[in-house]
Amino acid sequence: MNTEKNLSRENPNISDTQKKPIYMPTVEAYDQWAATYDTDGNFLQALDSIMMDEIMPYFLSVLPSGPKLVELGCGTGRNTVRLQSVLGATVWGLDNSRSMLEIAMRRCRSTRESLPDTYKAEFQEFAVRDILSFEETASTWDAMKDADAIVSTLVLEHIPLEQFFMVCSKLVRTGGHVIITNMHADMGAISQAGFVDPATGTKVRPLSYAHTVKELVTCASEWGFTLVCGPVERKVEESDLVKLGNRGRKWVGITAWFGVIMRKLG
């Protein structure tokens, strides 16, 4: 599969205006989306948060003391706040959207101030970095190398698998781990990431790929990563709607999310 798409099939339940979406570069799209990203009722973000609650305990259990953690595509910091409570950790939050990153910095600064010293990362830094231009900017990534773990949630949809795992292989140490969550290909065959511009009512979509779990595992193996947890594939259930909101209703019965934890072999 692994197909780049400007949407293979639009959902028939959306409005006429939204049936004619605008496609734009990923960075530009997320810069525009940043203002409403945390408030527009995106059910996949809500589902990701639910599932991260389930898989994070195992992930945290494999980390060494005072780990170096790199989040690729930290967005507005939804999961970065989890990492800053890892005692003694060095945390890097990276994103290619400056607008998203500014929100993440404010969010994490506020959250960090409320943490007791016994539940607080030692160091936290944010930086604008683009996975797609890693080769051209490799020297600017030096501080993030030899990471004990990489976290990347709902990001892989916008990146070719080869590029993503190449970057992971350069950043994470041998024996280190990578936790990845993403839109499931079953959902990706129907929809993709995007938002409605509140000023125009027009749907805006960035570049998107419908990666299958099998493709991910195969590509990861080629770059020296092996599964240690998962893949976990999650279907939307009727009972989820209390937490996911009304926008999740049309996805009941659809497998919308998957997650894996991988380890880099020597």
mmCIF file of C-alpha atoms in Angstrom:
data_model
loop_
_atom_site.group_PDB
_atom_site.id
_atom_site.type_symbol
_atom_site.label_atom_id
_atom_site.label_comp_id
_atom_site.label_asym_id
_atom_site.label_seq_id
_atom_site.Cartn_x
_atom_site.Cartn_y
_atom_site.Cartn_z
ATOM 1 C CA MET A 1 0.000 0.000 0.000
ATOM 2 C CA ASN A 2 2.189 2.864 1.321
ATOM 3 C CA THR A 3 0.451 5.185 -1.113
ATOM 4 C CA GLU A 4 0.777 8.939 -1.169
ATOM 5 C CA LYS A 5 -2.723 10.302 -1.378
ATOM 6 C CA ASN A 6 -4.633 13.468 -1.925
ATOM 7 C CA LEU A 7 -7.452 11.350 -0.585
ATOM 8 C CA SER A 8 -8.396 8.051 -2.124
ATOM 9 C CA ARG A 9 -12.059 8.288 -1.094
ATOM 10 C CA GLU A 10 -13.861 11.120 0.656
ATOM 11 C CA ASN A 11 -16.425 10.249 3.276
ATOM 12 C CA PRO A 12 -19.921 10.756 1.831
ATOM 13 C CA ASN A 13 -21.250 12.258 5.058
ATOM 14 C CA ILE A 14 -19.240 15.471 4.938
ATOM 15 C CA SER A 15 -20.532 18.724 3.513
ATOM 16 C CA ASP A 16 -20.267 19.854 -0.110
ATOM 17 C CA THR A 17 -17.698 22.461 0.873
ATOM 18 C CA GLN A 18 -15.531 19.842 2.524
ATOM 19 C CA LYS A 19 -15.779 17.553 -0.531
ATOM 20 C CA LYS A 20 -13.449 19.982 -2.296
ATOM 21 C CA PRO A 21 -10.501 20.181 0.113
ATOM 22 C CA ILE A 22 -7.417 22.311 -0.351
ATOM 23 C CA TYR A 23 -4.114 20.406 -0.331
ATOM 24 C CA MET A 24 -0.993 22.158 0.869
ATOM 25 C CA PRO A 25 2.520 21.345 2.131
ATOM 26 C CA THR A 26 2.521 19.702 5.551
ATOM 27 C CA VAL A 27 4.353 22.500 7.373
ATOM 28 C CA GLU A 28 2.058 25.177 5.987
ATOM 29 C CA ALA A 29 -1.030 23.137 6.851
ATOM 30 C CA TYR A 30 0.027 22.547 10.455
ATOM 31 C CA ASP A 31 1.048 26.171 10.912
ATOM 32 C CA GLN A 32 -2.540 27.074 10.034
ATOM 33 C CA TRP A 33 -4.052 24.223 12.055
ATOM 34 C CA ALA A 34 -2.123 25.080 15.234
ATOM 35 C CA ALA A 35 -4.675 27.641 16.472
ATOM 36 C CA THR A 36 -7.493 25.065 16.612
ATOM 37 C CA TYR A 37 -5.559 21.791 16.800
ATOM 38 C CA ASP A 38 -6.376 21.113 20.453
ATOM 39 C CA THR A 39 -9.973 22.319 20.349
ATOM 40 C CA ASP A 40 -11.518 21.094 17.080
ATOM 41 C CA GLY A 41 -12.711 17.757 18.451
ATOM 42 C CA ASN A 42 -10.293 15.520 16.529
ATOM 43 C CA PHE A 43 -11.309 12.055 17.677
ATOM 44 C CA LEU A 44 -8.055 10.366 16.581
ATOM 45 C CA GLN A 45 -6.062 12.544 18.972
ATOM 46 C CA ALA A 46 -8.440 11.546 21.742
ATOM 47 C CA LEU A 47 -8.099 7.865 20.820
ATOM 48 C CA ASP A 48 -4.312 8.208 20.717
ATOM 49 C CA SER A 49 -4.308 9.645 24.226
ATOM 50 C CA ILE A 50 -6.408 6.722 25.474
ATOM 51 C CA MET A 51 -4.074 4.183 23.882
ATOM 52 C CA MET A 52 -0.920 5.958 25.031
ATOM 53 C CA ASP A 53 -2.214 5.548 28.578
ATOM 54 C CA GLU A 54 -2.187 1.790 27.920
ATOM 55 C CA ILE A 55 1.215 1.387 26.289
ATOM 56 C CA MET A 56 3.267 4.048 28.081
ATOM 57 C CA PRO A 57 3.790 1.977 31.268
ATOM 58 C CA TYR A 58 5.648 -0.692 29.287
ATOM 59 C CA PHE A 59 7.617 1.948 27.402
ATOM 60 C CA LEU A 60 8.663 3.661 30.627
ATOM 61 C CA SER A 61 9.668 0.298 32.125
ATOM 62 C CA VAL A 62 12.360 -0.265 29.483
ATOM 63 C CA LEU A 63 14.005 3.151 29.907
ATOM 64 C CA PRO A 64 17.301 3.518 31.768
ATOM 65 C CA SER A 65 17.708 5.971 34.630
ATOM 66 C CA GLY A 66 17.866 9.599 33.466
ATOM 67 C CA PRO A 67 17.129 8.802 29.806
ATOM 68 C CA LYS A 68 17.592 11.001 26.752
ATOM 69 C CA LEU A 69 14.189 11.179 25.032
ATOM 70 C CA VAL A 70 13.480 12.652 21.607
ATOM 71 C CA GLU A 71 9.943 13.314 20.407
ATOM 72 C CA LEU A 72 9.719 13.490 16.632
ATOM 73 C CA GLY A 73 6.721 15.624 15.711
ATOM 74 C CA CYS A 74 5.749 16.814 19.187
ATOM 75 C CA GLY A 75 3.018 19.072 17.791
ATOM 76 C CA THR A 76 1.335 21.099 20.538
ATOM 77 C CA GLY A 77 2.926 18.986 23.284
ATOM 78 C CA ARG A 78 0.030 16.619 23.963
ATOM 79 C CA ASN A 79 2.417 13.760 24.708
ATOM 80 C CA THR A 80 5.488 15.849 25.536
ATOM 81 C CA VAL A 81 3.921 16.618 28.909
ATOM 82 C CA ARG A 82 4.114 12.894 29.664
ATOM 83 C CA LEU A 83 7.846 12.856 28.974
ATOM 84 C CA GLN A 84 8.682 15.838 31.159
ATOM 85 C CA SER A 85 7.523 13.868 34.180
ATOM 86 C CA VAL A 86 10.228 11.200 33.630
ATOM 87 C CA LEU A 87 12.613 11.835 36.510
ATOM 88 C CA GLY A 88 16.044 13.022 35.432
ATOM 89 C CA ALA A 89 15.284 12.781 31.716
ATOM 90 C CA THR A 90 16.662 14.957 28.949
ATOM 91 C CA VAL A 91 13.702 15.683 26.675
ATOM 92 C CA TRP A 92 13.838 17.103 23.159
ATOM 93 C CA GLY A 93 10.546 18.152 21.548
ATOM 94 C CA LEU A 94 10.960 18.536 17.795
ATOM 95 C CA ASP A 95 8.497 19.650 15.137
ATOM 96 C CA ASN A 96 8.663 21.198 11.677
ATOM 97 C CA SER A 97 5.807 23.610 12.460
ATOM 98 C CA ARG A 98 6.956 26.623 14.441
ATOM 99 C CA SER A 99 3.348 27.526 15.287
ATOM 100 C CA MET A 100 2.682 24.093 16.799
ATOM 101 C CA LEU A 101 5.991 24.183 18.658
ATOM 102 C CA GLU A 102 5.233 27.543 20.274
ATOM 103 C CA ILE A 103 2.041 26.080 21.746
ATOM 104 C CA ALA A 104 3.956 23.020 22.972
ATOM 105 C CA MET A 105 6.502 25.219 24.726
ATOM 106 C CA ARG A 106 3.819 27.223 26.530
ATOM 107 C CA ARG A 107 1.910 24.099 27.485
ATOM 108 C CA CYS A 108 4.933 22.267 28.837
ATOM 109 C CA ARG A 109 6.282 25.291 30.678
ATOM 110 C CA SER A 110 2.975 25.608 32.528
ATOM 111 C CA THR A 111 2.772 21.881 33.299
ATOM 112 C CA ARG A 112 6.410 21.606 34.358
ATOM 113 C CA GLU A 113 6.001 24.319 36.980
ATOM 114 C CA SER A 114 3.361 22.231 38.739
ATOM 115 C CA LEU A 115 5.477 19.052 38.880
ATOM 116 C CA PRO A 116 7.275 18.120 42.110
ATOM 117 C CA ASP A 117 11.032 17.667 41.797
ATOM 118 C CA THR A 118 10.628 13.906 42.250
ATOM 119 C CA TYR A 119 8.624 13.738 38.995
ATOM 120 C CA LYS A 120 10.464 16.105 36.725
ATOM 121 C CA ALA A 121 12.789 15.854 33.732
ATOM 122 C CA GLU A 122 16.246 17.309 34.275
ATOM 123 C CA PHE A 123 16.330 19.184 30.982
ATOM 124 C CA GLN A 124 13.792 20.049 28.313
ATOM 125 C CA GLU A 125 14.371 21.766 24.999
ATOM 126 C CA PHE A 126 12.340 22.441 21.865
ATOM 127 C CA ALA A 127 13.599 22.957 18.336
ATOM 128 C CA VAL A 128 12.283 23.277 14.795
ATOM 129 C CA ARG A 129 13.470 20.243 12.855
ATOM 130 C CA ASP A 130 12.168 18.624 9.665
ATOM 131 C CA ILE A 131 12.623 14.868 9.262
ATOM 132 C CA LEU A 132 12.321 15.260 5.500
ATOM 133 C CA SER A 133 15.411 17.478 5.339
ATOM 134 C CA PHE A 134 17.536 15.462 7.777
ATOM 135 C CA GLU A 135 20.374 14.831 5.312
ATOM 136 C CA GLU A 136 20.724 18.527 4.481
ATOM 137 C CA THR A 137 20.646 19.585 8.160
ATOM 138 C CA ALA A 138 22.337 16.586 9.815
ATOM 139 C CA SER A 139 24.775 18.662 11.892
ATOM 140 C CA THR A 140 21.878 20.463 13.611
ATOM 141 C CA TRP A 141 20.668 17.133 15.022
ATOM 142 C CA ASP A 142 23.886 16.266 16.887
ATOM 143 C CA ALA A 143 22.503 17.091 20.347
ATOM 144 C CA MET A 144 19.638 14.633 19.826
ATOM 145 C CA LYS A 145 21.825 11.658 18.857
ATOM 146 C CA ASP A 146 22.450 8.631 21.095
ATOM 147 C CA ALA A 147 18.904 8.898 22.387
ATOM 148 C CA ASP A 148 17.637 6.180 24.689
ATOM 149 C CA ALA A 149 14.216 6.429 23.113
ATOM 150 C CA ILE A 150 12.225 8.167 20.406
ATOM 151 C CA VAL A 151 8.529 8.944 20.689
ATOM 152 C CA SER A 152 6.466 9.704 17.578
ATOM 153 C CA THR A 153 2.688 9.831 17.726
ATOM 154 C CA LEU A 154 0.340 10.442 14.773
ATOM 155 C CA VAL A 155 3.247 11.720 12.680
ATOM 156 C CA LEU A 156 4.188 8.851 10.377
ATOM 157 C CA GLU A 157 1.178 9.505 8.146
ATOM 158 C CA HIS A 158 3.092 12.445 6.672
ATOM 159 C CA ILE A 159 6.482 10.795 6.136
ATOM 160 C CA PRO A 160 7.808 8.038 3.846
ATOM 161 C CA LEU A 161 8.725 5.000 5.932
ATOM 162 C CA GLU A 162 12.306 4.812 4.621
ATOM 163 C CA GLN A 163 12.992 8.415 5.624
ATOM 164 C CA PHE A 164 11.446 8.007 9.058
ATOM 165 C CA PHE A 165 13.406 4.909 10.021
ATOM 166 C CA MET A 166 16.617 6.275 8.557
ATOM 167 C CA VAL A 167 16.321 9.245 10.918
ATOM 168 C CA CYS A 168 15.457 6.974 13.850
ATOM 169 C CA SER A 169 18.489 4.816 13.114
ATOM 170 C CA LYS A 170 20.724 7.904 13.212
ATOM 171 C CA LEU A 171 19.305 9.231 16.477
ATOM 172 C CA VAL A 172 18.625 6.254 18.744
ATOM 173 C CA ARG A 173 21.430 4.262 20.346
ATOM 174 C CA THR A 174 21.847 0.514 19.935
ATOM 175 C CA GLY A 175 19.425 -1.111 22.368
ATOM 176 C CA GLY A 176 17.288 2.029 22.461
ATOM 177 C CA HIS A 177 13.561 2.064 21.792
ATOM 178 C CA VAL A 178 11.064 3.765 19.492
ATOM 179 C CA ILE A 179 7.370 4.136 20.264
ATOM 180 C CA ILE A 180 5.219 4.853 17.218
ATOM 181 C CA THR A 181 1.491 5.451 16.868
ATOM 182 C CA ASN A 182 -0.311 6.277 13.657
ATOM 183 C CA MET A 183 -3.596 6.358 11.803
ATOM 184 C CA HIS A 184 -4.422 2.793 10.751
ATOM 185 C CA ALA A 185 -4.460 2.073 7.019
ATOM 186 C CA ASP A 186 -8.120 0.995 7.289
ATOM 187 C CA MET A 187 -8.971 4.558 8.272
ATOM 188 C CA GLY A 188 -6.357 5.941 5.893
ATOM 189 C CA ALA A 189 -8.175 4.363 2.953
ATOM 190 C CA ILE A 190 -11.187 6.508 3.814
ATOM 191 C CA SER A 191 -9.764 9.705 5.239
ATOM 192 C CA GLN A 192 -6.607 11.531 6.276
ATOM 193 C CA ALA A 193 -5.422 14.251 8.643
ATOM 194 C CA GLY A 194 -6.903 17.669 8.044
ATOM 195 C CA PHE A 195 -8.929 20.503 9.490
ATOM 196 C CA VAL A 196 -11.628 22.963 8.539
ATOM 197 C CA ASP A 197 -10.347 26.513 8.131
ATOM 198 C CA PRO A 198 -12.639 28.489 10.474
ATOM 199 C CA ALA A 199 -12.349 31.567 8.271
ATOM 200 C CA THR A 200 -13.489 29.902 5.038
ATOM 201 C CA GLY A 201 -15.125 26.622 6.062
ATOM 202 C CA THR A 202 -12.818 24.827 3.632
ATOM 203 C CA LYS A 203 -11.190 21.521 4.481
ATOM 204 C CA VAL A 204 -7.374 21.740 4.466
ATOM 205 C CA ARG A 205 -5.282 18.603 4.041
ATOM 206 C CA PRO A 206 -1.507 18.070 4.176
ATOM 207 C CA LEU A 207 0.436 15.392 2.312
ATOM 208 C CA SER A 208 -0.512 11.949 3.584
ATOM 209 C CA TYR A 209 0.564 8.305 3.235
ATOM 210 C CA ALA A 210 -1.529 5.237 4.116
ATOM 211 C CA HIS A 211 1.148 3.012 5.677
ATOM 212 C CA THR A 212 0.087 -0.496 6.655
ATOM 213 C CA VAL A 213 1.329 -2.170 9.823
ATOM 214 C CA LYS A 214 3.062 -4.839 7.729
ATOM 215 C CA GLU A 215 4.898 -2.212 5.674
ATOM 216 C CA LEU A 216 6.031 -0.444 8.830
ATOM 217 C CA VAL A 217 7.354 -3.616 10.460
ATOM 218 C CA THR A 218 9.155 -4.661 7.268
ATOM 219 C CA CYS A 219 10.805 -1.275 6.754
ATOM 220 C CA ALA A 220 11.765 -1.000 10.429
ATOM 221 C CA SER A 221 13.460 -4.392 10.236
ATOM 222 C CA GLU A 222 15.515 -3.252 7.246
ATOM 223 C CA TRP A 223 16.835 -0.390 9.381
ATOM 224 C CA GLY A 224 17.675 -2.631 12.341
ATOM 225 C CA PHE A 225 14.564 -2.362 14.524
ATOM 226 C CA THR A 226 12.600 -5.261 15.988
ATOM 227 C CA LEU A 227 9.181 -5.381 17.630
ATOM 228 C CA VAL A 228 9.064 -5.689 21.411
ATOM 229 C CA CYS A 229 5.437 -4.622 21.934
ATOM 230 C CA GLY A 230 2.546 -4.815 19.493
ATOM 231 C CA PRO A 231 1.423 -4.147 16.960
ATOM 232 C CA VAL A 232 -1.666 -3.026 18.826
ATOM 233 C CA GLU A 233 -4.529 -2.253 16.432
ATOM 234 C CA ARG A 234 -7.555 -0.414 17.765
ATOM 235 C CA LYS A 235 -11.080 -0.408 16.375
ATOM 236 C CA VAL A 236 -13.496 2.359 17.372
ATOM 237 C CA GLU A 237 -16.296 1.001 19.565
ATOM 238 C CA GLU A 238 -19.663 2.537 20.390
ATOM 239 C CA SER A 239 -18.615 2.684 24.025
ATOM 240 C CA ASP A 240 -15.640 4.905 23.088
ATOM 241 C CA LEU A 241 -17.836 7.807 22.043
ATOM 242 C CA VAL A 242 -18.154 9.173 25.577
ATOM 243 C CA LYS A 243 -14.439 9.959 25.429
ATOM 244 C CA LEU A 244 -13.970 10.434 21.681
ATOM 245 C CA GLY A 245 -16.867 12.798 21.092
ATOM 246 C CA ASN A 246 -19.489 12.907 18.370
ATOM 247 C CA ARG A 247 -16.944 13.130 15.545
ATOM 248 C CA GLY A 248 -15.950 9.573 16.329
ATOM 249 C CA ARG A 249 -19.434 8.211 15.638
ATOM 250 C CA LYS A 250 -18.983 7.638 11.891
ATOM 251 C CA TRP A 251 -15.823 5.627 12.630
ATOM 252 C CA VAL A 252 -17.491 3.035 14.861
ATOM 253 C CA GLY A 253 -16.455 -0.394 13.593
ATOM 254 C CA ILE A 254 -13.388 0.968 11.757
ATOM 255 C CA THR A 255 -9.846 0.153 12.875
ATOM 256 C CA ALA A 256 -8.488 3.677 13.210
ATOM 257 C CA TRP A 257 -5.255 3.442 15.223
ATOM 258 C CA PHE A 258 -2.197 1.314 15.683
ATOM 259 C CA GLY A 259 0.846 1.441 17.905
ATOM 260 C CA VAL A 260 4.178 -0.362 18.245
ATOM 261 C CA ILE A 261 7.266 -0.271 20.422
ATOM 262 C CA MET A 262 10.520 -1.291 18.732
ATOM 263 C CA ARG A 263 14.104 -1.806 19.834
ATOM 264 C CA LYS A 264 17.218 -1.031 17.821
ATOM 265 C CA LEU A 265 19.436 -4.092 17.388
ATOM 266 C CA GLY A 266 23.222 -3.975 17.457
#
